[in-house]
XYZ file of C-alpha atoms in Angstrom:
130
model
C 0.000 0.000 0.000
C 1.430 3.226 -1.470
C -0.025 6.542 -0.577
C -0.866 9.444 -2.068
C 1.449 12.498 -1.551
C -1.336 14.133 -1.012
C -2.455 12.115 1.735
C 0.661 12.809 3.508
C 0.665 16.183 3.346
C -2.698 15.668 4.659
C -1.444 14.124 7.328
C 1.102 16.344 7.811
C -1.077 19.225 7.921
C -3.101 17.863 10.669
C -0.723 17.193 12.875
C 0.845 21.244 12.625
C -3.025 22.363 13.415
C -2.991 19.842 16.414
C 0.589 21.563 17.880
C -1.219 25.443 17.228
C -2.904 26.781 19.994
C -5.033 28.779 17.198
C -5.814 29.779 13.790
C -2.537 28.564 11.146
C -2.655 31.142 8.303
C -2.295 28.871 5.100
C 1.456 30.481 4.117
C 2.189 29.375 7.093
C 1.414 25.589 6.625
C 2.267 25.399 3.271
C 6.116 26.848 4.735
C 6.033 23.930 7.009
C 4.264 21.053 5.362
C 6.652 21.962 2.339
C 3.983 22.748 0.251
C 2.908 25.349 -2.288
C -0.013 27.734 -1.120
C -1.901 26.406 -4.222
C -1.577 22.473 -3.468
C -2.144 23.451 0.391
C -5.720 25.390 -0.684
C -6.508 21.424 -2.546
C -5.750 19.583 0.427
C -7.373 21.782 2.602
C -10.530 21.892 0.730
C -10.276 18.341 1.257
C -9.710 18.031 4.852
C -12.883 20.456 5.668
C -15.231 18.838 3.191
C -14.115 15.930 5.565
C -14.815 17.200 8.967
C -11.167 17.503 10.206
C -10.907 20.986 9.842
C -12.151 24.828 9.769
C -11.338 27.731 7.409
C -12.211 31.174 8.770
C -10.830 34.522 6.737
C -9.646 37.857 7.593
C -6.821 39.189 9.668
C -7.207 36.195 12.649
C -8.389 33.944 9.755
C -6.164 30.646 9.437
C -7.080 26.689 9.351
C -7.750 24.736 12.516
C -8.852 21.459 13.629
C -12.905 20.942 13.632
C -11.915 17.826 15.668
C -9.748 16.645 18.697
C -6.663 15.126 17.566
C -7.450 11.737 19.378
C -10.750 11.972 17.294
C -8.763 11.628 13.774
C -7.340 8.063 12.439
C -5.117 7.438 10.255
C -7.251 5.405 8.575
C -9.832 8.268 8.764
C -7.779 10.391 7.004
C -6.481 7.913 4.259
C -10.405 7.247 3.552
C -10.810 10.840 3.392
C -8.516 11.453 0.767
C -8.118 8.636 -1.450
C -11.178 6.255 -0.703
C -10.845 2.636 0.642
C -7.840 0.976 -0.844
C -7.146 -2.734 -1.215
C -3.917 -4.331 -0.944
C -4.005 -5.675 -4.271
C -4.936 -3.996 -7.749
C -6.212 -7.806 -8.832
C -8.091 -8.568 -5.940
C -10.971 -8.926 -7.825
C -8.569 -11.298 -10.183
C -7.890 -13.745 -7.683
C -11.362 -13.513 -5.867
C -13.400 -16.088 -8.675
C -10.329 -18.633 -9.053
C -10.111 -21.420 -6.663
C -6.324 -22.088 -7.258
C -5.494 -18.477 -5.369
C -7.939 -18.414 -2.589
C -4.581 -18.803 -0.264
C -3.141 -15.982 -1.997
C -6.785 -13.990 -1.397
C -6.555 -15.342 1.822
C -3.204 -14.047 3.156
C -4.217 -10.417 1.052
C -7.361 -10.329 3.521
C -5.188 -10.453 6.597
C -2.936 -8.560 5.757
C -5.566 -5.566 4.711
C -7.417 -6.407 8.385
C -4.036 -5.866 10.161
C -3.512 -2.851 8.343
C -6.675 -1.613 9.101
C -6.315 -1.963 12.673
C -3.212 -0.546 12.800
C -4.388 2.767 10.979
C -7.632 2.828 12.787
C -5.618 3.047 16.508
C -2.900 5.281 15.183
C -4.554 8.999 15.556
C -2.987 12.543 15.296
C -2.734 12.955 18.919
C -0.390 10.053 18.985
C 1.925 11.900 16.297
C 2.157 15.023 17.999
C 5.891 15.566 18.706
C 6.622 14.955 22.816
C 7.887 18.850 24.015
């Protein structure tokens, strides 16, 4: 499983707006996500059409989370930006032929395991210890 850059600096972004104790303008994340203002503005759009976050405008304006950080998966925020993803691009291949139904088999764990893992992992938990 490969994801999107976009997801990361989804990710990424999340985890500044957890640190602020307010409003993040968006030059300001885009500086520290490593990000141009433009692709920030996408991912952002994103992110609120999600839930995650707010956008407010004006001189106090800035992005901030709409949720606690302990609120927000991983596996929330993967969804959120690229949709569910399976393991395997032939999944549906293997799935009708008897032959690979080990194959399908260890592909099914291995996307439950994931799962978990993303769904326990939340931003809180990535917040740098100060």
């Amino acid at each position: 499983m490969q994801l999107n850059s976009s997801t990361d600096y989804a990710i990424r972004m999340l985890i500044c707006l957890a640190k602020a104790s307010g409003a993040v303008s968006s030059s300001q994340l885009a500086r520290t996500i490593g990000v141009s203002p433009r692709y920030l503005l996408q991912i952002g759009a994103r992110l609120r059409d999600a839930g995650f976050i707010s956008v407010s405008f004006g001189a106090a304006g800035g992005y901030r989370l709409s949720r606690l950080p302990g609120e927000i998966s991983l596996l929330d925020v993967i969804t959120a930006m690229e949709g569910r993803k399976d393991l395997s691009e032939c999944r549906s291949c293997i799935k009708e032929k008897q032959e690979f139904r080990l194959l399908r088999h260890v592909y099914e764990e291995l996307e439950i395991g994931i799962t978990r893992q993303l769904q326990t992992v939340t931003i809180c938990e990535l917040l740098p210890e100060e």
